[in-house]
PDB file of C-alpha atoms in Angstrom:
ATOM      1  CA  LEU U   1       0.000   0.000   0.000  1.00 92.00           C
ATOM      2  CA  VAL U   2       2.755   2.448   0.926  1.00 93.00           C
ATOM      3  CA  ASN U   3       4.608   1.614  -2.281  1.00 94.00           C
ATOM      4  CA  LYS U   4       1.494   2.495  -4.301  1.00 96.00           C
ATOM      5  CA  VAL U   5       1.080   5.729  -2.352  1.00 95.00           C
ATOM      6  CA  LYS U   6       4.728   6.595  -3.005  1.00 95.00           C
ATOM      7  CA  GLU U   7       4.405   5.796  -6.734  1.00 96.00           C
ATOM      8  CA  LYS U   8       1.445   8.180  -7.027  1.00 96.00           C
ATOM      9  CA  ASN U   9       3.185  10.880  -4.932  1.00 93.00           C
ATOM     10  CA  LEU U  10       0.374  10.820  -2.360  1.00 92.00           C
ATOM     11  CA  THR U  11       0.383  10.647   1.407  1.00 90.00           C
ATOM     12  CA  ILE U  12      -0.897   7.999   3.791  1.00 90.00           C
ATOM     13  CA  THR U  13      -1.817   8.596   7.408  1.00 88.00           C
ATOM     14  CA  PHE U  14      -1.577   5.932  10.096  1.00 87.00           C
ATOM     15  CA  ASP U  15      -3.729   6.343  13.156  1.00 83.00           C
ATOM     16  CA  ALA U  16      -3.611   3.897  16.059  1.00 72.00           C
ATOM     17  CA  GLU U  17      -6.557   4.816  18.241  1.00 74.00           C
ATOM     18  CA  GLU U  18      -6.157   2.248  21.029  1.00 80.00           C
ATOM     19  CA  SER U  19      -3.643   3.008  23.774  1.00 84.00           C
ATOM     20  CA  HIS U  20      -2.888  -0.675  24.340  1.00 82.00           C
ATOM     21  CA  ARG U  21      -1.579  -0.827  20.739  1.00 85.00           C
ATOM     22  CA  HIS U  22       0.431   2.398  20.935  1.00 88.00           C
ATOM     23  CA  ASP U  23       3.871   0.818  21.341  1.00 90.00           C
ATOM     24  CA  ALA U  24       3.278  -1.671  18.521  1.00 90.00           C
ATOM     25  CA  TYR U  25       2.008   1.187  16.340  1.00 89.00           C
ATOM     26  CA  LEU U  26       5.180   3.212  16.893  1.00 92.00           C
ATOM     27  CA  LEU U  27       7.421   0.172  16.392  1.00 93.00           C
ATOM     28  CA  ILE U  28       5.822  -0.780  13.061  1.00 91.00           C
ATOM     29  CA  LEU U  29       5.762   2.799  11.779  1.00 91.00           C
ATOM     30  CA  THR U  30       9.357   3.374  12.861  1.00 94.00           C
ATOM     31  CA  LYS U  31      10.438   0.323  10.854  1.00 94.00           C
ATOM     32  CA  LEU U  32       8.372   1.515   7.894  1.00 94.00           C
ATOM     33  CA  ILE U  33       9.785   5.067   7.987  1.00 94.00           C
ATOM     34  CA  LYS U  34      13.347   3.730   8.421  1.00 95.00           C
ATOM     35  CA  HIS U  35      12.995   1.237   5.572  1.00 95.00           C
ATOM     36  CA  PRO U  36      15.551   2.069   2.838  1.00 94.00           C
ATOM     37  CA  GLU U  37      12.817   2.034   0.194  1.00 94.00           C
ATOM     38  CA  PHE U  38      11.139   5.019   1.896  1.00 94.00           C
ATOM     39  CA  LYS U  39      14.277   6.963   2.825  1.00 88.00           C
ATOM     40  CA  ASN U  40      13.404   9.922   0.596  1.00 89.00           C
ATOM     41  CA  PHE U  41       9.624   9.576   0.884  1.00 93.00           C
ATOM     42  CA  ASN U  42       7.977  12.039   3.254  1.00 91.00           C
ATOM     43  CA  GLY U  43       4.393  10.887   2.691  1.00 93.00           C
ATOM     44  CA  ILE U  44       4.042   8.615   5.724  1.00 94.00           C
ATOM     45  CA  ASN U  45       1.941  10.601   8.198  1.00 92.00           C
ATOM     46  CA  LEU U  46       1.459   9.762  11.867  1.00 93.00           C
ATOM     47  CA  VAL U  47      -1.425  10.743  14.114  1.00 93.00           C
ATOM     48  CA  VAL U  48      -1.048  11.792  17.743  1.00 95.00           C
ATOM     49  CA  GLN U  49      -4.116  11.914  19.991  1.00 94.00           C
ATOM     50  CA  ALA U  50      -3.906  14.735  22.536  1.00 95.00           C
ATOM     51  CA  TYR U  51      -6.307  13.008  24.928  1.00 95.00           C
ATOM     52  CA  LYS U  52      -3.655  10.376  25.607  1.00 95.00           C
ATOM     53  CA  THR U  53      -1.471  11.169  28.584  1.00 94.00           C
ATOM     54  CA  ALA U  54       1.586  10.032  26.592  1.00 94.00           C
ATOM     55  CA  SER U  55       0.952  12.320  23.612  1.00 95.00           C
ATOM     56  CA  TYR U  56       3.645  14.858  24.487  1.00 96.00           C
ATOM     57  CA  GLN U  57       6.224  12.075  24.922  1.00 96.00           C
ATOM     58  CA  THR U  58       5.059  10.526  21.634  1.00 95.00           C
ATOM     59  CA  LEU U  59       5.911  13.804  19.915  1.00 97.00           C
ATOM     60  CA  ASP U  60       9.338  13.739  21.573  1.00 97.00           C
ATOM     61  CA  TYR U  61       9.866  10.280  20.091  1.00 96.00           C
ATOM     62  CA  ILE U  62       8.737  11.323  16.599  1.00 96.00           C
ATOM     63  CA  ILE U  63      10.987  14.399  16.712  1.00 97.00           C
ATOM     64  CA  SER U  64      13.985  12.281  17.764  1.00 97.00           C
ATOM     65  CA  LEU U  65      13.205   9.799  14.959  1.00 96.00           C
ATOM     66  CA  ALA U  66      13.064  12.632  12.420  1.00 96.00           C
ATOM     67  CA  LYS U  67      16.384  14.004  13.700  1.00 97.00           C
ATOM     68  CA  GLU U  68      17.994  10.565  13.484  1.00 96.00           C
ATOM     69  CA  LEU U  69      16.803  10.094   9.895  1.00 95.00           C
ATOM     70  CA  ASP U  70      17.346  13.727   8.908  1.00 93.00           C
ATOM     71  CA  LYS U  71      13.840  14.012   7.524  1.00 93.00           C
ATOM     72  CA  LYS U  72      10.555  15.766   8.190  1.00 95.00           C
ATOM     73  CA  ILE U  73       7.699  13.571   9.406  1.00 95.00           C
ATOM     74  CA  PRO U  74       4.137  14.811   8.891  1.00 96.00           C
ATOM     75  CA  VAL U  75       2.098  14.613  12.105  1.00 97.00           C
ATOM     76  CA  ARG U  76      -1.644  15.162  12.476  1.00 95.00           C
ATOM     77  CA  LEU U  77      -2.678  16.228  15.959  1.00 96.00           C
ATOM     78  CA  VAL U  78      -6.215  15.272  16.984  1.00 94.00           C
ATOM     79  CA  LYS U  79      -7.979  15.472  20.316  1.00 92.00           C
ATOM     80  CA  GLY U  80      -9.159  11.838  20.150  1.00 85.00           C
ATOM     81  CA  ALA U  81     -12.546  10.203  19.796  1.00 77.00           C
ATOM     82  CA  TYR U  82     -12.576   6.977  21.796  1.00 77.00           C
ATOM     83  CA  TRP U  83     -12.316   8.321  25.327  1.00 79.00           C
ATOM     84  CA  ASP U  84     -15.131   6.170  26.689  1.00 82.00           C
ATOM     85  CA  SER U  85     -13.729   2.936  25.263  1.00 83.00           C
ATOM     86  CA  GLU U  86     -10.233   3.816  26.542  1.00 85.00           C
ATOM     87  CA  ILE U  87     -11.633   4.314  30.051  1.00 86.00           C
ATOM     88  CA  LYS U  88     -13.701   1.112  29.865  1.00 89.00           C
ATOM     89  CA  HIS U  89     -10.712  -0.899  28.590  1.00 86.00           C
ATOM     90  CA  ALA U  90      -8.542   0.416  31.424  1.00 87.00           C
ATOM     91  CA  GLN U  91     -11.210  -0.386  34.020  1.00 88.00           C
ATOM     92  CA  THR U  92     -11.849  -3.868  32.632  1.00 91.00           C
ATOM     93  CA  ASN U  93      -8.133  -4.659  32.676  1.00 89.00           C
ATOM     94  CA  CYS U  94      -7.559  -3.117  36.125  1.00 89.00           C
ATOM     95  CA  VAL U  95      -4.970  -0.704  34.761  1.00 84.00           C
ATOM     96  CA  LYS U  96      -3.486   1.427  37.528  1.00 85.00           C
ATOM     97  CA  TYR U  97      -3.608   4.681  35.520  1.00 87.00           C
ATOM     98  CA  TYR U  98      -5.934   5.726  32.738  1.00 90.00           C
ATOM     99  CA  PRO U  99      -4.087   6.186  29.426  1.00 91.00           C
ATOM    100  CA  VAL U 100      -6.222   9.248  28.655  1.00 92.00           C
ATOM    101  CA  PHE U 101      -6.956  12.473  30.472  1.00 93.00           C
ATOM    102  CA  THR U 102     -10.104  12.256  32.569  1.00 92.00           C
ATOM    103  CA  ARG U 103     -11.194  15.848  32.019  1.00 93.00           C
ATOM    104  CA  LYS U 104     -11.825  17.561  28.692  1.00 92.00           C
ATOM    105  CA  GLU U 105      -9.979  20.733  29.716  1.00 95.00           C
ATOM    106  CA  TYR U 106      -6.816  18.671  30.289  1.00 96.00           C
ATOM    107  CA  THR U 107      -7.094  17.301  26.750  1.00 95.00           C
ATOM    108  CA  ASP U 108      -7.639  20.817  25.402  1.00 96.00           C
ATOM    109  CA  LEU U 109      -4.561  22.062  27.267  1.00 97.00           C
ATOM    110  CA  CYS U 110      -2.473  19.110  26.091  1.00 97.00           C
ATOM    111  CA  TYR U 111      -3.597  19.730  22.499  1.00 97.00           C
ATOM    112  CA  ILE U 112      -2.319  23.317  22.632  1.00 98.00           C
ATOM    113  CA  ALA U 113       0.940  22.244  24.332  1.00 98.00           C
ATOM    114  CA  CYS U 114       1.476  19.598  21.644  1.00 98.00           C
ATOM    115  CA  ALA U 115       0.611  22.097  18.894  1.00 98.00           C
ATOM    116  CA  LYS U 116       3.221  24.493  20.274  1.00 98.00           C
ATOM    117  CA  LYS U 117       5.828  21.704  20.388  1.00 98.00           C
ATOM    118  CA  MET U 118       5.050  20.710  16.797  1.00 98.00           C
ATOM    119  CA  ILE U 119       5.313  24.278  15.527  1.00 98.00           C
ATOM    120  CA  GLU U 120       8.561  24.853  17.431  1.00 98.00           C
ATOM    121  CA  ASN U 121       9.986  21.703  15.822  1.00 98.00           C
ATOM    122  CA  ASP U 122       8.736  22.337  12.294  1.00 97.00           C
ATOM    123  CA  GLN U 123      12.138  21.476  10.846  1.00 97.00           C
ATOM    124  CA  PHE U 124      11.435  17.852  11.928  1.00 97.00           C
ATOM    125  CA  ILE U 125       7.622  17.748  11.799  1.00 96.00           C
ATOM    126  CA  TYR U 126       5.185  19.009   9.216  1.00 97.00           C
ATOM    127  CA  PRO U 127       2.419  20.178  11.601  1.00 98.00           C
ATOM    128  CA  GLN U 128      -1.173  19.248  10.771  1.00 97.00           C
ATOM    129  CA  PHE U 129      -3.985  20.151  13.145  1.00 97.00           C
ATOM    130  CA  ALA U 130      -7.334  18.415  12.952  1.00 95.00           C
ATOM    131  CA  THR U 131      -9.990  20.447  14.730  1.00 94.00           C
ATOM    132  CA  HIS U 132     -13.543  21.610  14.272  1.00 93.00           C
ATOM    133  CA  ASN U 133     -13.250  24.001  17.213  1.00 94.00           C
ATOM    134  CA  ALA U 134     -12.950  27.705  16.356  1.00 96.00           C
ATOM    135  CA  LEU U 135     -11.053  28.580  19.554  1.00 96.00           C
ATOM    136  CA  THR U 136      -8.533  25.799  18.942  1.00 96.00           C
ATOM    137  CA  ALA U 137      -8.051  26.895  15.323  1.00 97.00           C
ATOM    138  CA  ALA U 138      -7.574  30.519  16.433  1.00 97.00           C
ATOM    139  CA  SER U 139      -5.020  29.427  19.055  1.00 97.00           C
ATOM    140  CA  ILE U 140      -3.021  27.508  16.456  1.00 97.00           C
ATOM    141  CA  ILE U 141      -3.078  30.441  14.053  1.00 97.00           C
ATOM    142  CA  GLU U 142      -1.797  32.719  16.824  1.00 97.00           C
ATOM    143  CA  ILE U 143       0.917  30.300  18.005  1.00 97.00           C
ATOM    144  CA  ALA U 144       2.151  29.511  14.478  1.00 97.00           C
ATOM    145  CA  GLY U 145       2.545  33.049  13.227  1.00 96.00           C
ATOM    146  CA  ASP U 146       4.290  32.801   9.830  1.00 95.00           C
ATOM    147  CA  LYS U 147       5.338  29.154  10.170  1.00 96.00           C
ATOM    148  CA  LYS U 148       4.008  26.575   7.717  1.00 95.00           C
ATOM    149  CA  TYR U 149       1.285  24.193   8.920  1.00 97.00           C
ATOM    150  CA  GLU U 150      -2.151  23.058   7.895  1.00 96.00           C
ATOM    151  CA  LEU U 151      -5.559  22.846   9.484  1.00 97.00           C
ATOM    152  CA  GLN U 152      -7.604  19.755   8.744  1.00 95.00           C
ATOM    153  CA  LYS U 153     -11.253  18.847   8.910  1.00 93.00           C
ATOM    154  CA  LEU U 154     -13.113  15.610   8.594  1.00 88.00           C
ATOM    155  CA  TYR U 155     -15.218  15.460   5.451  1.00 85.00           C
ATOM    156  CA  GLY U 156     -18.715  16.731   6.224  1.00 85.00           C
ATOM    157  CA  MET U 157     -17.842  18.431   9.514  1.00 87.00           C
ATOM    158  CA  GLY U 158     -16.931  21.992  10.431  1.00 91.00           C
ATOM    159  CA  ASN U 159     -18.037  23.342   7.072  1.00 92.00           C
ATOM    160  CA  ALA U 160     -18.945  26.835   8.325  1.00 95.00           C
ATOM    161  CA  LEU U 161     -15.642  27.250  10.186  1.00 95.00           C
ATOM    162  CA  TYR U 162     -13.537  25.941   7.331  1.00 95.00           C
ATOM    163  CA  SER U 163     -15.302  28.002   4.688  1.00 93.00           C
ATOM    164  CA  GLU U 164     -13.800  30.987   6.546  1.00 94.00           C
ATOM    165  CA  LEU U 165     -10.415  29.409   7.335  1.00 95.00           C
ATOM    166  CA  VAL U 166      -9.734  28.340   3.749  1.00 93.00           C
ATOM    167  CA  GLN U 167      -9.572  32.000   2.700  1.00 92.00           C
ATOM    168  CA  ASN U 168      -6.325  32.568   4.633  1.00 92.00           C
ATOM    169  CA  GLN U 169      -5.069  29.164   5.823  1.00 92.00           C
ATOM    170  CA  ASN U 170      -3.684  25.967   4.351  1.00 92.00           C
ATOM    171  CA  VAL U 171      -6.609  23.548   4.760  1.00 95.00           C
ATOM    172  CA  ARG U 172      -7.053  19.855   4.009  1.00 92.00           C
ATOM    173  CA  ILE U 173     -10.178  17.733   4.106  1.00 91.00           C
ATOM    174  CA  TYR U 174      -9.567  14.151   5.190  1.00 83.00           C
ATOM    175  CA  ALA U 175     -11.698  11.042   5.294  1.00 79.00           C
ATOM    176  CA  PRO U 176     -11.230   7.632   6.891  1.00 76.00           C
ATOM    177  CA  VAL U 177     -10.884   4.647   4.584  1.00 75.00           C
ATOM    178  CA  GLY U 178     -12.136   1.162   5.388  1.00 79.00           C
ATOM    179  CA  ILE U 179     -15.107  -1.137   5.450  1.00 83.00           C
ATOM    180  CA  THR U 180     -18.469   0.089   6.724  1.00 80.00           C
ATOM    181  CA  GLN U 181     -18.420  -2.189   9.770  1.00 78.00           C
ATOM    182  CA  ASP U 182     -15.148  -0.642  10.967  1.00 73.00           C
ATOM    183  CA  LEU U 183     -16.010   2.950  10.067  1.00 73.00           C
ATOM    184  CA  LEU U 184     -19.592   3.156  11.284  1.00 71.00           C
ATOM    185  CA  ALA U 185     -18.716   3.754  14.940  1.00 67.00           C
ATOM    186  CA  TYR U 186     -16.055   6.282  13.897  1.00 66.00           C
ATOM    187  CA  LEU U 187     -18.487   8.261  11.768  1.00 67.00           C
ATOM    188  CA  ILE U 188     -21.364   8.073  14.271  1.00 66.00           C
ATOM    189  CA  ARG U 189     -19.159   9.545  17.009  1.00 62.00           C
ATOM    190  CA  ARG U 190     -18.578  12.541  14.790  1.00 60.00           C
TER     191      ARG U 190
END
């Protein structure tokens, strides 16, 4: 799949939603990004969920990987959509600490802190910010100043906000790809 994406000069974004798969996600993507066949290909995008308590450290890892490989890795920052299932999974498995923040304002604060880190490290990360929240978008615009980044929206959402943003900002519309059974819960949540 990545070879086909590379041949067509497109991008592909990998998003591991579940915290219990986070380490495996980073291991697989690290091997993929380091693979000699993709040395000069910058179209492998990673997603970081700001509602995860490890999101800031995940960015540290991605930045160190980009430095090691002397390349820029595109990163999409999202707030996260599976909070309830993350909490339930942690409770069911008697995990000592929740892998996600337990209050929305903590996620919002982490999102802005991660956005700032991404913008400050734009020589190693191509910052992409997925949000349908006007205050969050305004905060990113203010933090970024003249630096290059893009705002992203999920197809069909945030149309009023993005019809304004597209006049002065780099904007991308994204959509999940997969079978209906897998995507239905994702789309219903939104």
